[in-house]
Amino acid sequence: MMIVPNLLVTDDDSAFRRVVCEGLTRRGFQVSEASDGDEALQVIRTRRVHLALVDVHMPRVTGLDLMRQLVDTPDRPACVLMSAELDEQIRREAESMQAYQVLSKPIRLHQLCDVVLGALTDLYGWSPTKPR
């Protein structure tokens, strides 16, 4: 049983990454961060990640490249792709690699949290514990 999901926020925009990480941490999640897909791969190889929030356009290893490299990974995390520059080709490719969702930036933190909760519920049957 998953008590606290492990999330990974991967984005080369450090300000955006910091806001998302802080917001998710405040909501009780364990959150790791990476500045590009290469760092994200290192995190995924060293700890269990349930859901990765991934920017599409990053240096070195893009969000789509990251998903390609994760295809045969055991315990592959679900991925939510985000981009300020989405087009139909990116959407189609993300869907073909079974991205949980593709989001257009800018996105509000509460909307992103709703997507995270939805993904964890849909994919793992997880729901936040209710205070007694």
Short mmCIF file of N, CA and C in Angstrom, two decimals:
data_model
loop_
_atom_site.label_atom_id
_atom_site.label_comp_id
_atom_site.label_asym_id
_atom_site.label_seq_id
_atom_site.Cartn_x
_atom_site.Cartn_y
_atom_site.Cartn_z
N MET A 1 0.85 -1.20 0.00
CA MET A 1 0.00 0.00 0.00
C MET A 1 0.88 1.24 0.00
N MET A 2 0.62 2.13 -0.92
CA MET A 2 1.37 3.38 -1.02
C MET A 2 0.80 4.36 0.00
N ILE A 3 1.63 4.76 0.96
CA ILE A 3 1.18 5.72 1.97
C ILE A 3 1.34 7.14 1.47
N VAL A 4 2.55 7.49 1.01
CA VAL A 4 2.81 8.81 0.45
C VAL A 4 3.46 8.62 -0.92
N PRO A 5 2.81 9.07 -1.98
CA PRO A 5 3.38 8.91 -3.31
C PRO A 5 4.65 9.75 -3.49
N ASN A 6 5.56 9.21 -4.29
CA ASN A 6 6.78 9.92 -4.64
C ASN A 6 6.58 10.55 -6.01
N LEU A 7 6.75 11.87 -6.06
CA LEU A 7 6.58 12.62 -7.30
C LEU A 7 7.92 13.16 -7.75
N LEU A 8 8.07 13.37 -9.04
CA LEU A 8 9.27 13.97 -9.62
C LEU A 8 8.83 15.12 -10.51
N VAL A 9 9.40 16.30 -10.24
CA VAL A 9 9.11 17.48 -11.06
C VAL A 9 10.36 17.77 -11.88
N THR A 10 10.22 17.72 -13.20
CA THR A 10 11.34 17.91 -14.11
C THR A 10 11.05 19.09 -15.03
N ASP A 11 11.82 20.16 -14.86
CA ASP A 11 11.63 21.36 -15.67
C ASP A 11 12.91 22.18 -15.60
N ASP A 12 13.32 22.74 -16.73
CA ASP A 12 14.54 23.55 -16.73
C ASP A 12 14.30 24.97 -16.22
N ASP A 13 13.06 25.35 -16.01
CA ASP A 13 12.73 26.65 -15.42
C ASP A 13 12.74 26.49 -13.90
N SER A 14 13.80 26.96 -13.27
CA SER A 14 13.99 26.72 -11.83
C SER A 14 12.90 27.38 -10.99
N ALA A 15 12.41 28.55 -11.40
CA ALA A 15 11.35 29.23 -10.63
C ALA A 15 10.05 28.41 -10.68
N PHE A 16 9.68 27.94 -11.85
CA PHE A 16 8.48 27.12 -12.00
C PHE A 16 8.63 25.83 -11.19
N ARG A 17 9.80 25.19 -11.31
CA ARG A 17 10.06 23.94 -10.60
C ARG A 17 9.95 24.14 -9.09
N ARG A 18 10.50 25.22 -8.59
CA ARG A 18 10.47 25.50 -7.15
C ARG A 18 9.04 25.68 -6.66
N VAL A 19 8.24 26.47 -7.39
CA VAL A 19 6.84 26.71 -7.00
C VAL A 19 6.05 25.40 -6.98
N VAL A 20 6.21 24.58 -8.01
CA VAL A 20 5.49 23.31 -8.09
C VAL A 20 5.93 22.38 -6.96
N CYS A 21 7.23 22.28 -6.74
CA CYS A 21 7.74 21.39 -5.68
C CYS A 21 7.24 21.83 -4.31
N GLU A 22 7.29 23.13 -4.04
CA GLU A 22 6.82 23.64 -2.75
C GLU A 22 5.32 23.38 -2.58
N GLY A 23 4.55 23.62 -3.63
CA GLY A 23 3.11 23.41 -3.55
C GLY A 23 2.75 21.95 -3.31
N LEU A 24 3.43 21.05 -3.99
CA LEU A 24 3.15 19.62 -3.82
C LEU A 24 3.63 19.12 -2.46
N THR A 25 4.75 19.64 -1.99
CA THR A 25 5.26 19.26 -0.67
C THR A 25 4.28 19.72 0.41
N ARG A 26 3.77 20.94 0.28
CA ARG A 26 2.78 21.46 1.25
C ARG A 26 1.52 20.59 1.29
N ARG A 27 1.23 19.93 0.19
CA ARG A 27 0.05 19.07 0.13
C ARG A 27 0.37 17.65 0.59
N GLY A 28 1.57 17.43 1.11
CA GLY A 28 1.92 16.16 1.74
C GLY A 28 2.62 15.13 0.88
N PHE A 29 3.01 15.51 -0.34
CA PHE A 29 3.70 14.55 -1.20
C PHE A 29 5.21 14.59 -0.94
N GLN A 30 5.86 13.46 -1.23
CA GLN A 30 7.32 13.44 -1.26
C GLN A 30 7.70 13.85 -2.68
N VAL A 31 8.54 14.88 -2.80
CA VAL A 31 8.83 15.44 -4.11
C VAL A 31 10.33 15.51 -4.35
N SER A 32 10.75 15.00 -5.50
CA SER A 32 12.12 15.15 -5.98
C SER A 32 12.06 16.09 -7.17
N GLU A 33 13.21 16.67 -7.51
CA GLU A 33 13.22 17.56 -8.67
C GLU A 33 14.43 17.29 -9.55
N ALA A 34 14.28 17.65 -10.82
CA ALA A 34 15.34 17.52 -11.80
C ALA A 34 15.23 18.68 -12.78
N SER A 35 16.38 19.15 -13.25
CA SER A 35 16.38 20.31 -14.16
C SER A 35 16.32 19.91 -15.63
N ASP A 36 16.46 18.63 -15.92
CA ASP A 36 16.31 18.15 -17.30
C ASP A 36 16.07 16.64 -17.28
N GLY A 37 15.84 16.08 -18.44
CA GLY A 37 15.53 14.66 -18.54
C GLY A 37 16.64 13.76 -18.09
N ASP A 38 17.89 14.18 -18.27
CA ASP A 38 19.02 13.37 -17.83
C ASP A 38 19.02 13.23 -16.31
N GLU A 39 18.82 14.35 -15.61
CA GLU A 39 18.74 14.29 -14.14
C GLU A 39 17.53 13.46 -13.72
N ALA A 40 16.43 13.58 -14.43
CA ALA A 40 15.23 12.81 -14.10
C ALA A 40 15.52 11.31 -14.21
N LEU A 41 16.22 10.90 -15.25
CA LEU A 41 16.58 9.48 -15.41
C LEU A 41 17.40 9.00 -14.22
N GLN A 42 18.33 9.82 -13.77
CA GLN A 42 19.14 9.44 -12.61
C GLN A 42 18.27 9.26 -11.37
N VAL A 43 17.32 10.16 -11.15
CA VAL A 43 16.43 10.04 -10.00
C VAL A 43 15.59 8.76 -10.10
N ILE A 44 15.02 8.51 -11.27
CA ILE A 44 14.15 7.35 -11.47
C ILE A 44 14.92 6.05 -11.28
N ARG A 45 16.19 6.06 -11.63
CA ARG A 45 17.02 4.85 -11.47
C ARG A 45 17.41 4.60 -10.02
N THR A 46 17.30 5.62 -9.16
CA THR A 46 17.75 5.46 -7.78
C THR A 46 16.63 5.37 -6.77
N ARG A 47 15.42 5.75 -7.13
CA ARG A 47 14.29 5.66 -6.19
C ARG A 47 12.99 5.44 -6.95
N ARG A 48 12.02 4.92 -6.26
CA ARG A 48 10.70 4.67 -6.86
C ARG A 48 9.98 6.00 -7.03
N VAL A 49 9.57 6.28 -8.25
CA VAL A 49 8.79 7.48 -8.56
C VAL A 49 7.44 7.00 -9.10
N HIS A 50 6.37 7.48 -8.50
CA HIS A 50 5.03 7.07 -8.93
C HIS A 50 4.51 7.92 -10.07
N LEU A 51 4.84 9.22 -10.04
CA LEU A 51 4.34 10.14 -11.07
C LEU A 51 5.40 11.20 -11.35
N ALA A 52 5.70 11.38 -12.63
CA ALA A 52 6.66 12.39 -13.05
C ALA A 52 5.93 13.50 -13.81
N LEU A 53 6.14 14.73 -13.38
CA LEU A 53 5.64 15.91 -14.08
C LEU A 53 6.81 16.42 -14.90
N VAL A 54 6.68 16.43 -16.21
CA VAL A 54 7.83 16.64 -17.07
C VAL A 54 7.57 17.71 -18.13
N ASP A 55 8.47 18.69 -18.19
CA ASP A 55 8.42 19.69 -19.25
C ASP A 55 8.85 19.03 -20.55
N VAL A 56 8.27 19.43 -21.66
CA VAL A 56 8.64 18.85 -22.95
C VAL A 56 9.97 19.41 -23.44
N HIS A 57 10.12 20.73 -23.42
CA HIS A 57 11.30 21.37 -24.02
C HIS A 57 12.35 21.66 -22.96
N MET A 58 13.42 20.82 -22.94
CA MET A 58 14.52 20.99 -22.00
C MET A 58 15.83 20.68 -22.72
N PRO A 59 16.94 21.21 -22.20
CA PRO A 59 18.23 20.87 -22.81
C PRO A 59 18.61 19.42 -22.52
N ARG A 60 19.56 18.93 -23.23
CA ARG A 60 20.13 17.57 -23.11
C ARG A 60 19.11 16.49 -23.42
N VAL A 61 18.21 16.18 -22.51
CA VAL A 61 17.20 15.15 -22.72
C VAL A 61 15.82 15.80 -22.54
N THR A 62 15.04 15.83 -23.61
CA THR A 62 13.71 16.46 -23.56
C THR A 62 12.72 15.55 -22.82
N GLY A 63 11.54 16.08 -22.56
CA GLY A 63 10.51 15.29 -21.92
C GLY A 63 10.10 14.08 -22.74
N LEU A 64 9.98 14.25 -24.06
CA LEU A 64 9.63 13.12 -24.92
C LEU A 64 10.77 12.10 -24.97
N ASP A 65 12.02 12.58 -25.01
CA ASP A 65 13.16 11.66 -24.98
C ASP A 65 13.18 10.86 -23.68
N LEU A 66 12.86 11.53 -22.58
CA LEU A 66 12.79 10.85 -21.28
C LEU A 66 11.76 9.73 -21.34
N MET A 67 10.59 10.02 -21.85
CA MET A 67 9.55 8.99 -21.95
C MET A 67 9.99 7.82 -22.83
N ARG A 68 10.69 8.12 -23.93
CA ARG A 68 11.19 7.05 -24.81
C ARG A 68 12.14 6.14 -24.05
N GLN A 69 12.99 6.74 -23.23
CA GLN A 69 13.98 5.95 -22.50
C GLN A 69 13.36 5.15 -21.36
N LEU A 70 12.17 5.53 -20.94
CA LEU A 70 11.51 4.83 -19.83
C LEU A 70 10.62 3.68 -20.28
N VAL A 71 10.44 3.52 -21.58
CA VAL A 71 9.48 2.54 -22.10
C VAL A 71 9.67 1.15 -21.47
N ASP A 72 10.88 0.65 -21.39
CA ASP A 72 11.12 -0.70 -20.88
C ASP A 72 11.58 -0.71 -19.42
N THR A 73 11.41 0.40 -18.72
CA THR A 73 11.85 0.49 -17.34
C THR A 73 10.85 -0.20 -16.41
N PRO A 74 11.34 -1.13 -15.56
CA PRO A 74 10.40 -1.71 -14.58
C PRO A 74 9.90 -0.60 -13.65
N ASP A 75 8.67 -0.71 -13.21
CA ASP A 75 8.07 0.31 -12.34
C ASP A 75 8.14 1.70 -12.95
N ARG A 76 7.96 1.76 -14.25
CA ARG A 76 7.99 3.04 -14.98
C ARG A 76 6.97 3.99 -14.37
N PRO A 77 7.39 5.21 -14.05
CA PRO A 77 6.41 6.15 -13.49
C PRO A 77 5.45 6.65 -14.56
N ALA A 78 4.26 6.96 -14.15
CA ALA A 78 3.33 7.64 -15.04
C ALA A 78 3.88 9.04 -15.30
N CYS A 79 3.62 9.58 -16.48
CA CYS A 79 4.14 10.91 -16.83
C CYS A 79 3.04 11.86 -17.23
N VAL A 80 3.14 13.07 -16.71
CA VAL A 80 2.31 14.18 -17.15
C VAL A 80 3.26 15.15 -17.84
N LEU A 81 3.03 15.38 -19.12
CA LEU A 81 3.88 16.29 -19.88
C LEU A 81 3.28 17.68 -19.86
N MET A 82 4.17 18.69 -19.80
CA MET A 82 3.75 20.09 -19.77
C MET A 82 4.59 20.88 -20.77
N SER A 83 3.96 21.85 -21.42
CA SER A 83 4.72 22.68 -22.34
C SER A 83 3.97 23.98 -22.63
N ALA A 84 4.74 25.03 -22.81
CA ALA A 84 4.18 26.31 -23.25
C ALA A 84 4.03 26.33 -24.77
N GLU A 85 4.64 25.37 -25.44
CA GLU A 85 4.62 25.33 -26.90
C GLU A 85 4.14 23.98 -27.40
N LEU A 86 2.90 23.66 -27.08
CA LEU A 86 2.32 22.38 -27.52
C LEU A 86 1.83 22.48 -28.95
N ASP A 87 2.00 21.40 -29.66
CA ASP A 87 1.39 21.29 -30.98
C ASP A 87 0.83 19.87 -31.11
N GLU A 88 0.15 19.59 -32.19
CA GLU A 88 -0.49 18.28 -32.36
C GLU A 88 0.52 17.15 -32.44
N GLN A 89 1.68 17.40 -33.03
CA GLN A 89 2.70 16.35 -33.13
C GLN A 89 3.17 15.93 -31.74
N ILE A 90 3.42 16.90 -30.87
CA ILE A 90 3.84 16.59 -29.49
C ILE A 90 2.73 15.82 -28.78
N ARG A 91 1.50 16.28 -28.92
CA ARG A 91 0.37 15.59 -28.28
C ARG A 91 0.25 14.15 -28.76
N ARG A 92 0.34 13.94 -30.07
CA ARG A 92 0.23 12.59 -30.62
C ARG A 92 1.35 11.69 -30.11
N GLU A 93 2.57 12.22 -30.11
CA GLU A 93 3.70 11.42 -29.66
C GLU A 93 3.57 11.09 -28.17
N ALA A 94 3.16 12.06 -27.37
CA ALA A 94 2.97 11.83 -25.94
C ALA A 94 1.88 10.77 -25.71
N GLU A 95 0.80 10.86 -26.44
CA GLU A 95 -0.28 9.90 -26.29
C GLU A 95 0.16 8.51 -26.74
N SER A 96 0.98 8.42 -27.79
CA SER A 96 1.45 7.12 -28.26
C SER A 96 2.37 6.46 -27.23
N MET A 97 3.00 7.27 -26.39
CA MET A 97 3.86 6.73 -25.32
C MET A 97 3.11 6.64 -24.00
N GLN A 98 1.80 6.80 -24.07
CA GLN A 98 0.91 6.64 -22.93
C GLN A 98 1.16 7.65 -21.80
N ALA A 99 1.39 8.90 -22.18
CA ALA A 99 1.44 9.96 -21.16
C ALA A 99 0.08 9.99 -20.49
N TYR A 100 0.08 10.17 -19.18
CA TYR A 100 -1.21 10.23 -18.47
C TYR A 100 -2.01 11.43 -18.97
N GLN A 101 -1.32 12.56 -19.10
CA GLN A 101 -1.98 13.77 -19.59
C GLN A 101 -0.93 14.71 -20.17
N VAL A 102 -1.35 15.57 -21.09
CA VAL A 102 -0.49 16.59 -21.67
C VAL A 102 -1.14 17.94 -21.35
N LEU A 103 -0.38 18.80 -20.66
CA LEU A 103 -0.92 20.07 -20.19
C LEU A 103 -0.22 21.24 -20.86
N SER A 104 -0.99 22.26 -21.14
CA SER A 104 -0.44 23.48 -21.74
C SER A 104 -0.10 24.47 -20.63
N LYS A 105 1.11 25.01 -20.67
CA LYS A 105 1.51 26.06 -19.73
C LYS A 105 1.04 27.39 -20.29
N PRO A 106 0.75 28.37 -19.47
CA PRO A 106 0.87 28.33 -18.01
C PRO A 106 -0.27 27.51 -17.41
N ILE A 107 0.03 26.91 -16.27
CA ILE A 107 -0.95 26.12 -15.55
C ILE A 107 -0.93 26.54 -14.09
N ARG A 108 -2.09 26.65 -13.51
CA ARG A 108 -2.18 27.03 -12.10
C ARG A 108 -1.86 25.83 -11.23
N LEU A 109 -1.28 26.12 -10.08
CA LEU A 109 -0.87 25.06 -9.17
C LEU A 109 -2.04 24.19 -8.75
N HIS A 110 -3.19 24.79 -8.46
CA HIS A 110 -4.33 23.96 -8.03
C HIS A 110 -4.79 23.04 -9.15
N GLN A 111 -4.69 23.48 -10.41
CA GLN A 111 -5.05 22.62 -11.54
C GLN A 111 -4.07 21.45 -11.65
N LEU A 112 -2.79 21.75 -11.47
CA LEU A 112 -1.77 20.71 -11.54
C LEU A 112 -1.97 19.70 -10.41
N CYS A 113 -2.30 20.19 -9.23
CA CYS A 113 -2.56 19.29 -8.09
C CYS A 113 -3.77 18.40 -8.37
N ASP A 114 -4.79 18.93 -9.01
CA ASP A 114 -5.96 18.12 -9.38
C ASP A 114 -5.55 17.00 -10.34
N VAL A 115 -4.69 17.31 -11.30
CA VAL A 115 -4.21 16.29 -12.24
C VAL A 115 -3.40 15.23 -11.50
N VAL A 116 -2.54 15.66 -10.57
CA VAL A 116 -1.73 14.72 -9.78
C VAL A 116 -2.65 13.78 -8.99
N LEU A 117 -3.62 14.34 -8.29
CA LEU A 117 -4.55 13.51 -7.52
C LEU A 117 -5.33 12.56 -8.42
N GLY A 118 -5.77 13.05 -9.57
CA GLY A 118 -6.48 12.20 -10.51
C GLY A 118 -5.62 11.05 -11.01
N ALA A 119 -4.37 11.34 -11.34
CA ALA A 119 -3.46 10.30 -11.83
C ALA A 119 -3.21 9.25 -10.76
N LEU A 120 -2.95 9.69 -9.54
CA LEU A 120 -2.66 8.74 -8.46
C LEU A 120 -3.88 7.88 -8.14
N THR A 121 -5.06 8.46 -8.24
CA THR A 121 -6.29 7.71 -8.01
C THR A 121 -6.53 6.72 -9.14
N ASP A 122 -6.45 7.20 -10.38
CA ASP A 122 -6.70 6.34 -11.54
C ASP A 122 -5.70 5.20 -11.66
N LEU A 123 -4.43 5.51 -11.44
CA LEU A 123 -3.38 4.52 -11.72
C LEU A 123 -3.03 3.63 -10.54
N TYR A 124 -3.21 4.14 -9.32
CA TYR A 124 -2.79 3.38 -8.14
C TYR A 124 -3.93 3.14 -7.14
N GLY A 125 -5.08 3.74 -7.37
CA GLY A 125 -6.15 3.62 -6.40
C GLY A 125 -5.86 4.37 -5.11
N TRP A 126 -4.93 5.31 -5.19
CA TRP A 126 -4.50 6.06 -4.01
C TRP A 126 -5.45 7.22 -3.74
N SER A 127 -5.67 7.49 -2.48
CA SER A 127 -6.38 8.71 -2.09
C SER A 127 -5.75 9.23 -0.81
N PRO A 128 -5.77 10.55 -0.63
CA PRO A 128 -5.14 11.12 0.55
C PRO A 128 -5.82 10.59 1.82
N THR A 129 -5.02 10.40 2.85
CA THR A 129 -5.60 9.96 4.12
C THR A 129 -6.35 11.14 4.74
N LYS A 130 -7.46 10.83 5.31
CA LYS A 130 -8.28 11.87 5.93
C LYS A 130 -7.86 12.02 7.39
N PRO A 131 -7.69 13.26 7.85
CA PRO A 131 -7.36 13.45 9.26
C PRO A 131 -8.48 12.93 10.15
N ARG A 132 -8.09 12.36 11.29
CA ARG A 132 -9.10 11.82 12.22
C ARG A 132 -9.52 12.84 13.23
#
